[in-house]
mmCIF file of C-alpha atoms in Angstrom:
data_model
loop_
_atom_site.group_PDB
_atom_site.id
_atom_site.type_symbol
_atom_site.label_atom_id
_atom_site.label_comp_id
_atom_site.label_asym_id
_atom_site.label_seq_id
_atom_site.Cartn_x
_atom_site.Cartn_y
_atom_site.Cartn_z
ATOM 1 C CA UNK A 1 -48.034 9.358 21.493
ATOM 2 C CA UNK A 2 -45.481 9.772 18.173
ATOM 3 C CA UNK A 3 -47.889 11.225 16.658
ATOM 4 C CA UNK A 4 -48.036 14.356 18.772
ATOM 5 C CA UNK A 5 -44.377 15.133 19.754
ATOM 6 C CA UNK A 6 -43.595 18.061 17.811
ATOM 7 C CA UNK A 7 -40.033 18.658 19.424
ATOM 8 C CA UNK A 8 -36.988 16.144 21.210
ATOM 9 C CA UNK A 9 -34.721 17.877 23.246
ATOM 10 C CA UNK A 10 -31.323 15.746 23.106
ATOM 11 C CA UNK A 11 -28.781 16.888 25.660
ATOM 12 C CA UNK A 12 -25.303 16.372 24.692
ATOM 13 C CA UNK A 13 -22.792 14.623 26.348
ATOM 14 C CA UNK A 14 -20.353 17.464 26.671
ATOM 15 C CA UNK A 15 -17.309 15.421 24.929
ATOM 16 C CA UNK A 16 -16.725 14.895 21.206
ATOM 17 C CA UNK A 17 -16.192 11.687 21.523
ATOM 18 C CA UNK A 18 -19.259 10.609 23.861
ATOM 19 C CA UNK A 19 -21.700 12.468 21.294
ATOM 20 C CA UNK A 20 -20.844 10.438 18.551
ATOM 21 C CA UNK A 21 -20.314 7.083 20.315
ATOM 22 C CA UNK A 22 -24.061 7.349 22.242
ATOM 23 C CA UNK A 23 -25.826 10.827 21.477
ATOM 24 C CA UNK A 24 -25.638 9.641 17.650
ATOM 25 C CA UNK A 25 -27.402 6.863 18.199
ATOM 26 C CA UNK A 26 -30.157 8.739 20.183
ATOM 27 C CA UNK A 27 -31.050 10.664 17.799
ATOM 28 C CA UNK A 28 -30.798 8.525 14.657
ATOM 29 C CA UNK A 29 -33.674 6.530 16.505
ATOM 30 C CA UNK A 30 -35.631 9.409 17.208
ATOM 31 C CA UNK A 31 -35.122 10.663 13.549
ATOM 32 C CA UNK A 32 -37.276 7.158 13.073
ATOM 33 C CA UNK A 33 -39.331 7.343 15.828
ATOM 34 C CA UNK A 34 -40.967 10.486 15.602
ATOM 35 C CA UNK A 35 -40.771 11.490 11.786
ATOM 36 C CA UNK A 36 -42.570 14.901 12.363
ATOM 37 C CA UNK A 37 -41.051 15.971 14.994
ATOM 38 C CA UNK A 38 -37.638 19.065 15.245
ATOM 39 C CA UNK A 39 -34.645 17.558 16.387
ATOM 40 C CA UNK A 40 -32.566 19.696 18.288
ATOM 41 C CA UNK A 41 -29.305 18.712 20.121
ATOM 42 C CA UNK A 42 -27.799 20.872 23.116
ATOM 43 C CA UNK A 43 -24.497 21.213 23.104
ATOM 44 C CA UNK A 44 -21.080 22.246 21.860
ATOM 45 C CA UNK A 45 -21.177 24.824 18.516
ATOM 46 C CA UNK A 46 -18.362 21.842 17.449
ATOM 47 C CA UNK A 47 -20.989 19.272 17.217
ATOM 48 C CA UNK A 48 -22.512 21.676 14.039
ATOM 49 C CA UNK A 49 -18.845 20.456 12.119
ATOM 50 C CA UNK A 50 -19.544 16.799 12.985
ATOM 51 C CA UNK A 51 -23.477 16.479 12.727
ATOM 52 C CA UNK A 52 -23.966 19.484 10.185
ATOM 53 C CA UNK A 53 -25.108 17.487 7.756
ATOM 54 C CA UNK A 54 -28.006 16.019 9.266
ATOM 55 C CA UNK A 55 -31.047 18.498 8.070
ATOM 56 C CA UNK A 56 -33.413 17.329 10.568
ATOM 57 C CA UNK A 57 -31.057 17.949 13.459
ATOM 58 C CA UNK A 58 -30.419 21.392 14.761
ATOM 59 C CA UNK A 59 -27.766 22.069 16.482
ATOM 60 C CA UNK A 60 -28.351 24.912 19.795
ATOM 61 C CA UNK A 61 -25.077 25.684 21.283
ATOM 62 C CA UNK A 62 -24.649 25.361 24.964
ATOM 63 C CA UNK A 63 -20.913 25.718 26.496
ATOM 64 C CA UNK A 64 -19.841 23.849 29.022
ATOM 65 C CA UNK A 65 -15.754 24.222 30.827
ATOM 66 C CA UNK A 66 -14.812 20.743 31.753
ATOM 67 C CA UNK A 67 -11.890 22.355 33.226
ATOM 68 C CA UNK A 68 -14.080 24.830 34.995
ATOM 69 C CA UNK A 69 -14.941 25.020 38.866
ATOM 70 C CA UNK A 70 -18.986 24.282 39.989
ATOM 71 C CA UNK A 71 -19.996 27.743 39.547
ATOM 72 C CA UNK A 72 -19.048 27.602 36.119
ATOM 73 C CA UNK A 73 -20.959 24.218 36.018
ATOM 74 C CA UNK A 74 -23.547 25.274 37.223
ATOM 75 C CA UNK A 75 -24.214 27.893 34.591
ATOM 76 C CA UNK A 76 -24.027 25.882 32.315
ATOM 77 C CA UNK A 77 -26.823 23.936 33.759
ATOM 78 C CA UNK A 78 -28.846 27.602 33.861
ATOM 79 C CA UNK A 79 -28.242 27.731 30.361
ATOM 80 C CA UNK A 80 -29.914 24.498 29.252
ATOM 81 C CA UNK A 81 -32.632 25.530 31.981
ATOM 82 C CA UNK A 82 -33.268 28.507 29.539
ATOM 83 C CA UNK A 83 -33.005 26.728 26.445
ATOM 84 C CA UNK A 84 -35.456 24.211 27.325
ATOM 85 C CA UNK A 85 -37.895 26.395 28.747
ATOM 86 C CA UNK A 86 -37.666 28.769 25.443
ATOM 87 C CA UNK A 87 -37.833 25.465 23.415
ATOM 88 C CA UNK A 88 -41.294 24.106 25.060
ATOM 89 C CA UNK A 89 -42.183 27.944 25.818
ATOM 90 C CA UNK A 90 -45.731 27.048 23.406
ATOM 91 C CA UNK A 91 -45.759 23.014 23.521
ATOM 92 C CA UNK A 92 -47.612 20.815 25.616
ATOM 93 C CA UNK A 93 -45.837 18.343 27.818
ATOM 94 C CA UNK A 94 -47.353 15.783 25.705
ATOM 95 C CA UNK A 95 -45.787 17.595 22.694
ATOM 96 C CA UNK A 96 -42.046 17.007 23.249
ATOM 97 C CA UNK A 97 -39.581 14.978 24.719
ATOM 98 C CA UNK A 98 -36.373 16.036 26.391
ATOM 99 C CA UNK A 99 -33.295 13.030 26.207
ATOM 100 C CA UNK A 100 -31.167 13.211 28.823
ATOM 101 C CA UNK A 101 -28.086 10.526 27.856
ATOM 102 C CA UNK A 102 -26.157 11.041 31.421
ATOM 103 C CA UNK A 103 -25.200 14.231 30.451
ATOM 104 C CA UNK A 104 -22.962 16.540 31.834
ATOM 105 C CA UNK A 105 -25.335 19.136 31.303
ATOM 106 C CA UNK A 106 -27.283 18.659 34.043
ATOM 107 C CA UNK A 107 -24.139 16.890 36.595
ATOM 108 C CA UNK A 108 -25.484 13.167 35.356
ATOM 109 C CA UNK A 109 -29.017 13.368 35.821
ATOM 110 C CA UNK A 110 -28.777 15.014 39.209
ATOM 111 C CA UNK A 111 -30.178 18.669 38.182
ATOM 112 C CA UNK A 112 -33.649 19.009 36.904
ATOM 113 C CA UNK A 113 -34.553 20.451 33.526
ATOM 114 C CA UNK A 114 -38.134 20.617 33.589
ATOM 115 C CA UNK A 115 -40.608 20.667 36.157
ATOM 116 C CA UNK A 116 -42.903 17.827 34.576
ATOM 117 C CA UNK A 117 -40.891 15.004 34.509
ATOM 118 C CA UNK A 118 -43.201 12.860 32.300
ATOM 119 C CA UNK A 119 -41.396 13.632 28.808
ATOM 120 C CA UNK A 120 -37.800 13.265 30.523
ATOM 121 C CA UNK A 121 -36.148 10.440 29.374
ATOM 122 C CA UNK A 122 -32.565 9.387 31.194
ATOM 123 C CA UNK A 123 -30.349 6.860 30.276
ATOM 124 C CA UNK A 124 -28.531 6.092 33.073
ATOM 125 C CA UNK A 125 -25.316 5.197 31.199
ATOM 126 C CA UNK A 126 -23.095 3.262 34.044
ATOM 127 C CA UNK A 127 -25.890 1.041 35.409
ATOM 128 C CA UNK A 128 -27.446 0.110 32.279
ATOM 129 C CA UNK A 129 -27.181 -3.727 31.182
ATOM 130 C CA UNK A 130 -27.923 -6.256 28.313
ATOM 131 C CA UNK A 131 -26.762 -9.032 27.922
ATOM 132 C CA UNK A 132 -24.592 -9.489 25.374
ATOM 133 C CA UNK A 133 -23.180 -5.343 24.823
ATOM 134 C CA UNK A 134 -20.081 -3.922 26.925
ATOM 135 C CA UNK A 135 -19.544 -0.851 24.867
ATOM 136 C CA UNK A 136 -21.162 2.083 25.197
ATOM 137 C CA UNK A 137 -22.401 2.191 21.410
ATOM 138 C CA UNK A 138 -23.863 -1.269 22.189
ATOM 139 C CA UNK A 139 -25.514 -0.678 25.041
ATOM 140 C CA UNK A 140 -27.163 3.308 23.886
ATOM 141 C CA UNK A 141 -28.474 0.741 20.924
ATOM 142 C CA UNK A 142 -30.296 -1.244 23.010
ATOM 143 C CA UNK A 143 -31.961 0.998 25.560
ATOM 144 C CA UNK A 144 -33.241 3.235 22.743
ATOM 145 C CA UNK A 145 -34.691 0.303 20.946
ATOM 146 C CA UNK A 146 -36.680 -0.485 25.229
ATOM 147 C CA UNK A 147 -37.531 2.658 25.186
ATOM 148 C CA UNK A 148 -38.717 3.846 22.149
ATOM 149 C CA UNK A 149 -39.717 0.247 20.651
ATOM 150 C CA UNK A 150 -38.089 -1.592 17.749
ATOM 151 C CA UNK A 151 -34.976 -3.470 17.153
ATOM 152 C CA UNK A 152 -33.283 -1.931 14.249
ATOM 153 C CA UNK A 153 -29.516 -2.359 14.809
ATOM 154 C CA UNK A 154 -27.912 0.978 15.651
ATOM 155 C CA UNK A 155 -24.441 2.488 15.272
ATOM 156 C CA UNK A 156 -22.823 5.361 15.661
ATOM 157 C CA UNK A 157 -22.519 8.012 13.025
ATOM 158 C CA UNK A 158 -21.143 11.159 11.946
ATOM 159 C CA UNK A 159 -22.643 13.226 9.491
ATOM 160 C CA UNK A 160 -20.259 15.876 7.896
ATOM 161 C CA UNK A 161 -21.067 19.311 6.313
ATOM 162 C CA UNK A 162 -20.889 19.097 2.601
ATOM 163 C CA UNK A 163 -18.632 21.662 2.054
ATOM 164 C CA UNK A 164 -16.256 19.819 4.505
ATOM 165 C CA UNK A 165 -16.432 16.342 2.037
ATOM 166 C CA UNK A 166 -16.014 18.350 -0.992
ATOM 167 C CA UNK A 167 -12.965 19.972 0.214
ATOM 168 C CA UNK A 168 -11.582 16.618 1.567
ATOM 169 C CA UNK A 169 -11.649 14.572 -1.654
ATOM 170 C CA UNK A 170 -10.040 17.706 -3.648
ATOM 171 C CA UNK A 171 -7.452 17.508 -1.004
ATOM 172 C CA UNK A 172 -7.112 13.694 -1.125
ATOM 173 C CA UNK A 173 -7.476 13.445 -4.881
ATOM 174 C CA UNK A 174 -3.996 15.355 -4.650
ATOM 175 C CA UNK A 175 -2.336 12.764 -1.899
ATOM 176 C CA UNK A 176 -3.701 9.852 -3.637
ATOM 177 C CA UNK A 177 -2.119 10.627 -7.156
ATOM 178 C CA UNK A 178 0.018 8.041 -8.671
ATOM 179 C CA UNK A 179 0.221 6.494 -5.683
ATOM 180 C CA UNK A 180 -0.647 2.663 -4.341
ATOM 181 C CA UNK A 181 0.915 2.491 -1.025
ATOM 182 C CA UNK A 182 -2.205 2.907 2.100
ATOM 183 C CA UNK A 183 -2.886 6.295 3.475
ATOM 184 C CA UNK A 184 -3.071 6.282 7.218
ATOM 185 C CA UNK A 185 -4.496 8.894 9.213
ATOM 186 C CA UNK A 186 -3.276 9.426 12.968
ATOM 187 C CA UNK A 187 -4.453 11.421 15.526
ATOM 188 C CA UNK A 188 -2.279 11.525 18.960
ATOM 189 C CA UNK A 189 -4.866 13.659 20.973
ATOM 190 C CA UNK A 190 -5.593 12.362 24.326
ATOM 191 C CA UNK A 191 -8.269 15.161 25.826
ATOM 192 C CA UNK A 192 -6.241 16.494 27.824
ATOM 193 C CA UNK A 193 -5.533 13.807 30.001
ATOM 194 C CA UNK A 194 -1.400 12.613 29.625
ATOM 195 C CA UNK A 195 -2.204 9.599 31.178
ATOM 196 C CA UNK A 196 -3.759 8.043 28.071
ATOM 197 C CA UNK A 197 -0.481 8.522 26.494
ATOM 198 C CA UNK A 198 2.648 6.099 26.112
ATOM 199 C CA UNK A 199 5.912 7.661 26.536
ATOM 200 C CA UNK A 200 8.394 9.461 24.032
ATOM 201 C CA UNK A 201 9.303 8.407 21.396
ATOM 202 C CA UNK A 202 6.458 6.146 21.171
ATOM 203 C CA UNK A 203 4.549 8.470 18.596
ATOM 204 C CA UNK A 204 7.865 9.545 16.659
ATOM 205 C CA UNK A 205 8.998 6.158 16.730
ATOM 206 C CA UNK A 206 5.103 4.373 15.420
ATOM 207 C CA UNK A 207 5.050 7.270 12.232
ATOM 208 C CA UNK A 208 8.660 6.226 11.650
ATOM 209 C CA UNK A 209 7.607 2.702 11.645
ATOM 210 C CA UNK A 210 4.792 2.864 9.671
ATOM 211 C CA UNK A 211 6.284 5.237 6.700
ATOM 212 C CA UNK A 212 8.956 2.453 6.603
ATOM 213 C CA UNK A 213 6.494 0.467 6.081
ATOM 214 C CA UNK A 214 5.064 1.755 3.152
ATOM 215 C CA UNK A 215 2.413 4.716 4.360
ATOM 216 C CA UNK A 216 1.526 7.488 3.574
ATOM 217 C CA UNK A 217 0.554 9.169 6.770
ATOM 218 C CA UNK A 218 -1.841 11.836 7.981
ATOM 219 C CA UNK A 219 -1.209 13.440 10.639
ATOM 220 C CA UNK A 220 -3.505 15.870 12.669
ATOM 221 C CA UNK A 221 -1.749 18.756 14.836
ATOM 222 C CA UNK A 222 -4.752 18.590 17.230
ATOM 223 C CA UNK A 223 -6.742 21.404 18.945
ATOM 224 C CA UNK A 224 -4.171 21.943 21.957
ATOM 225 C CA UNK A 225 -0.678 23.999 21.822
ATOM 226 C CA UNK A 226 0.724 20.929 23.828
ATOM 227 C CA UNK A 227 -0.426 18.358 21.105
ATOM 228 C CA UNK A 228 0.766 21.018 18.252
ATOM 229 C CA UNK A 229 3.982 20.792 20.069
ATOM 230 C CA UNK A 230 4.595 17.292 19.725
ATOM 231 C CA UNK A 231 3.519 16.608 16.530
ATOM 232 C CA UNK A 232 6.360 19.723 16.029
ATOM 233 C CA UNK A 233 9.210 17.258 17.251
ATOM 234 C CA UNK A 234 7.772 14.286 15.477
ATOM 235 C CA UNK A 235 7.846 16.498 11.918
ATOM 236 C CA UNK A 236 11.218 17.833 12.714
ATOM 237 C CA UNK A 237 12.242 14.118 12.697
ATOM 238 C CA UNK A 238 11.163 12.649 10.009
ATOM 239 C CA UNK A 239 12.490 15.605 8.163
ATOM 240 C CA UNK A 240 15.590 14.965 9.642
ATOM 241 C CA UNK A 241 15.483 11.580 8.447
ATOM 242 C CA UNK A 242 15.508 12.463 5.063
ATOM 243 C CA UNK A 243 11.559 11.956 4.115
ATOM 244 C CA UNK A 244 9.498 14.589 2.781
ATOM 245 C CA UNK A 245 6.323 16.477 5.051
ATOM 246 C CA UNK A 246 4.014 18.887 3.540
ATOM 247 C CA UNK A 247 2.224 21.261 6.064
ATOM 248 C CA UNK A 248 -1.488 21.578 5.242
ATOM 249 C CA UNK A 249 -4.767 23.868 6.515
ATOM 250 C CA UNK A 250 -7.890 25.180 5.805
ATOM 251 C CA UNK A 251 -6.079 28.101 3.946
ATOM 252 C CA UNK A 252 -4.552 27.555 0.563
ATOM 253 C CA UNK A 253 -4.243 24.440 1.328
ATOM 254 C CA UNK A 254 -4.811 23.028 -2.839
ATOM 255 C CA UNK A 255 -1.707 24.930 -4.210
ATOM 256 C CA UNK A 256 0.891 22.930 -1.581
ATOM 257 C CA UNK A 257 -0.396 19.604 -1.914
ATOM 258 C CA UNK A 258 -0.716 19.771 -6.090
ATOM 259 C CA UNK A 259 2.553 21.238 -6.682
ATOM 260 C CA UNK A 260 4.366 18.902 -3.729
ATOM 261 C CA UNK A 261 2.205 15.846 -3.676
ATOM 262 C CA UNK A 262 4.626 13.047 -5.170
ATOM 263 C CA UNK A 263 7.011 12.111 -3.118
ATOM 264 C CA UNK A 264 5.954 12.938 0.259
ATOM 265 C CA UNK A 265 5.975 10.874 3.518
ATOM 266 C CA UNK A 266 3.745 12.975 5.703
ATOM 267 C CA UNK A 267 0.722 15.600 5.629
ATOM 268 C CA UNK A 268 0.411 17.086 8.507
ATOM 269 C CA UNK A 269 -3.068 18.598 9.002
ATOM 270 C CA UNK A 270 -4.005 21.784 11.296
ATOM 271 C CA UNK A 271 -7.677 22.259 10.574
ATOM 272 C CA UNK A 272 -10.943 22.104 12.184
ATOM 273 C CA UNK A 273 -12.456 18.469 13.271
ATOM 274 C CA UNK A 274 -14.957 18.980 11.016
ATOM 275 C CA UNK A 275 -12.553 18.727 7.910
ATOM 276 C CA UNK A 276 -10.422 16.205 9.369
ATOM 277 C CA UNK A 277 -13.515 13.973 10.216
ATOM 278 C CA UNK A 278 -13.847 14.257 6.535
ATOM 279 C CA UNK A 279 -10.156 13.548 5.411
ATOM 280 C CA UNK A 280 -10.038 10.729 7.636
ATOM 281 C CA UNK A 281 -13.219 9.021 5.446
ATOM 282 C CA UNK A 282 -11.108 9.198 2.693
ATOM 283 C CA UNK A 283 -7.861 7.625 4.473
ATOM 284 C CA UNK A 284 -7.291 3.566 4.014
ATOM 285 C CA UNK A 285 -6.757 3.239 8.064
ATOM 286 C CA UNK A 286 -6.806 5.004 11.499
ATOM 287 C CA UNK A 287 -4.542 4.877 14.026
ATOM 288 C CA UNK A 288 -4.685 6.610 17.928
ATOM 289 C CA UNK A 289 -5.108 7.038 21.241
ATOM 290 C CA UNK A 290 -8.552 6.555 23.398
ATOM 291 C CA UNK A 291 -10.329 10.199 22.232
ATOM 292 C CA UNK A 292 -12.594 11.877 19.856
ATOM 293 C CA UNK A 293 -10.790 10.346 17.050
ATOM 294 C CA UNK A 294 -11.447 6.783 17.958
ATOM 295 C CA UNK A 295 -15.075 7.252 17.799
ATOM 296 C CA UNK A 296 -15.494 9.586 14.962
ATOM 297 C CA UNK A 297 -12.801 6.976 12.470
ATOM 298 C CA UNK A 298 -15.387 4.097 13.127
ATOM 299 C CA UNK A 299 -18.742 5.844 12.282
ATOM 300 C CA UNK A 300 -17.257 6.488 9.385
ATOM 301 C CA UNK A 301 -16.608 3.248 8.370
ATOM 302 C CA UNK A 302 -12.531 3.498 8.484
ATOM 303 C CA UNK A 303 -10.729 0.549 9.908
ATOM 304 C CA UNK A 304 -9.648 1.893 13.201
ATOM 305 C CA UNK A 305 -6.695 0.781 15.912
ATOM 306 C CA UNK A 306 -6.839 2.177 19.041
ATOM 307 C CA UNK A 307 -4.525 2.572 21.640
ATOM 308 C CA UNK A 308 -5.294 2.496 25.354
ATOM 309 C CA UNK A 309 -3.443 3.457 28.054
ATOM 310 C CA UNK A 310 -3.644 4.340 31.126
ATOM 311 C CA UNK A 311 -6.978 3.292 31.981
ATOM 312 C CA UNK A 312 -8.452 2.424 35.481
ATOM 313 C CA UNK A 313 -9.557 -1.258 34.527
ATOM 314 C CA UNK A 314 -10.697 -3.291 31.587
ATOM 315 C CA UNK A 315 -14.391 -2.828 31.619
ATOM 316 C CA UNK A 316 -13.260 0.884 30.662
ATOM 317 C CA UNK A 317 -11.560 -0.525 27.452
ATOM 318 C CA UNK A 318 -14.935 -2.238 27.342
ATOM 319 C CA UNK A 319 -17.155 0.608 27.524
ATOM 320 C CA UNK A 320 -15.304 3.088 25.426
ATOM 321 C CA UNK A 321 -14.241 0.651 22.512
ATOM 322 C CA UNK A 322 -16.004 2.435 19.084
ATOM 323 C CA UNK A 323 -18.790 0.813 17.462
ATOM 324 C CA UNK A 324 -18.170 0.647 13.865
ATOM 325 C CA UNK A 325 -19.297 -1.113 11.124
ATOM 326 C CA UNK A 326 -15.652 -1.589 9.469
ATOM 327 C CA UNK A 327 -13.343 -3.363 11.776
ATOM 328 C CA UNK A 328 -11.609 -2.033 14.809
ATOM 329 C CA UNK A 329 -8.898 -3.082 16.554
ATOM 330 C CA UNK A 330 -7.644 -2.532 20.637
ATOM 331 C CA UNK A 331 -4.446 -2.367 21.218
ATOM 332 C CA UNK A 332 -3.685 -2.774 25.437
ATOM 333 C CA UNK A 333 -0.692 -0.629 26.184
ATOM 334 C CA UNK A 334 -0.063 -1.564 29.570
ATOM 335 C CA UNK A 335 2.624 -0.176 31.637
ATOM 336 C CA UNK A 336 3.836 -3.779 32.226
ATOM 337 C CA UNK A 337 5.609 -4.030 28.056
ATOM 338 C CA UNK A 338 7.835 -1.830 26.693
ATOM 339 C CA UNK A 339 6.045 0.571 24.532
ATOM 340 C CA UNK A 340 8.445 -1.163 21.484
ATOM 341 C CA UNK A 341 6.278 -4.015 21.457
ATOM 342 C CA UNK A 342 3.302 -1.690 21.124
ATOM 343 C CA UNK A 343 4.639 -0.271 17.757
ATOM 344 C CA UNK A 344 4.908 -4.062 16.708
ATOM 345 C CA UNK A 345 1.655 -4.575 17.353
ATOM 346 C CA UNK A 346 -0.030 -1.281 15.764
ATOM 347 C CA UNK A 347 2.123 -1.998 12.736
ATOM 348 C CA UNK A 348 0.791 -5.594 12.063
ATOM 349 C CA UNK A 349 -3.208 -4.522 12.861
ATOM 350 C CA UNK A 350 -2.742 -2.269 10.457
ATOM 351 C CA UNK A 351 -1.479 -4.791 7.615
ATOM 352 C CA UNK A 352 -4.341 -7.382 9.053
ATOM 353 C CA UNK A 353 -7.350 -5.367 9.743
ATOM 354 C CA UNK A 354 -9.691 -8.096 11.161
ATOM 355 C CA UNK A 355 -12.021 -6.623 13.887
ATOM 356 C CA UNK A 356 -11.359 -8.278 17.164
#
């Protein structure tokens, strides 16, 4: 039937993180699979800055408020409704598929997309097993490979826009120069859920560490005014410690970084995720909480540490652990240590980067 499929529908899984860790893989296979066929993923405009460049895959944006109440869910759900029905409007059943990875889109499989169920593929995400795989990555891997055929080992992957690489290396090219110490980049972004944070001064007190230590560090202001904020206090700090911080962005951000490069302690970054996917590739290490970051660090092959907290019970470390091919490394903050020992810990990973 590979032959004939024309089109594959992928439905995204609303959060950054969740599309690269699983809807990645998905469609790498089906980028395999079905060589002839249009790729198109529904979901976030965002996804266009961290799958861009991927020519086969076509990004059609769909919005959906996480934060929003069922009506505004439920829209949502309209919307892919429409999409799909525009998409197929002159295909055959037997001409497309439609990948449904537990979405959000359509409240985890429960709301129909299509009346003719027999190209609707679901991957029912929490009750899917193997032997064998516990994360998420792992376990997408395998039940594209049952479905689809094969056994190609999959992982997850980014592919940036190639305007965002070129403008990273420029930018890094600058950092980098006449320097030997390791370039770290950090990300303390938690989605909007505090809980997956450790207390102040646990972040202001880790940079502190690790710039002691050696680093350079790289350090993203995040999408959020709250997470802006505190990256704020952390700056003000090491500045008040005597060690240098240069402020860059999108804009003008070359003239800064040549004239100020040597010297300085931290870069702070306030860009889109796109770009700091990209200057992240080019960073030695990466180091944060349970988020976007996590995932997007080990497709691209940067030796990650990540820090969970807060979380309901280990199989959740389990399942949302990134699948990379450079080594990562979980570090357990439980509520039970003092989040001193934590700093300890994040500082040695980073000098023995061994994948657990």
């Amino acid at each position: 039937r590979s032959e004939k499929i024309k089109k594959a529908l992928i439905l995204s899984r609303v959060t950054l993180g969740a599309d690269v860790e699983i809807t990645s893989i998905i469609w790498q296979k089906l980028k395999t699979t079905l060589p002839r066929a249009e790729l198109v993923l529904l979901g976030s405009g965002k996804l266009r800055e961290l799958f861009g460049g991927e020519r086969r895959l076509r990004i059609r944006p769909i919005e959906y408020d996480r934060s929003g109440h069922l009506v505004d869910r439920l829209s949502s759900w309209l919307s892919v409704v429409e999409a799909v029905a525009e998409e197929t409007r002159d295909l055959h059943p037997d001409e497309f598929i439609i990948v449904d990875p537990d979405s959000r889109l359509t409240q985890l499989g429960m709301l129909p997309v299509v009346s003719d169920e027999r190209s609707y593929y679901f991957f029912e995400s929490r009750r899917y097993r193997r032997r064998g795989a516990e994360s998420l990555g792992q376990l997408t891997a395998h039940w594209v490979n049952d479905v689809f055929g094969g056994g190609e080992r999959l992982f997850p992957r980014v592919s940036l826009r190639r305007q965002d690489l070129d403008f990273a290396r420029t930018v890094i090219r600058h950092i980098r120069r006449d320097r030997q110490c390791p370039l770290i980049s950090v990300n303390f972004g938690v989605g909007e859920n505090p809980k997956k944070r450790l207390p102040d001064p646990f972040e202001r007190e880790l940079v502190m560490r690790l710039v002691r230590d050696g680093a350079t560090i790289l350090l993203d202001k995040g999408a959020s005014a709250e997470e802006a904020a505190r990256i704020e206090a952390i700056v003000e700090a090491v500045r008040a410690s005597g060690r240098r911080v240069v402020e860059l962005s999108e804009a003008g951000v070359s003239r800064p970084v040549e004239a100020e490069g040597r010297g300085v302690d931290v870069f702070t970054w306030r860009g889109g995720i796109g770009r700091f996917g990209a200057l992240v590739a080019q960073t030695d290490h990466y180091v944060g909480y349970d988020s976007a970051g996590q995932h997007i660090a080990a497709a691209l092959g940067v030796p990650t540490v990540v820090i969970f907290a807060g979380y309901s019970s280990p199989r959740f470390v389990k399942r949302w652990r990134p699948a990379g091919r450079a080594p990562v490394r979980v570090v357990h903050a439980d509520a039970a240590r003092h989040p001193d020992v934590f700093i300890e810990e994040v500082a040695y990973v980073v000098s023995n980067p061994v994948d657990d």
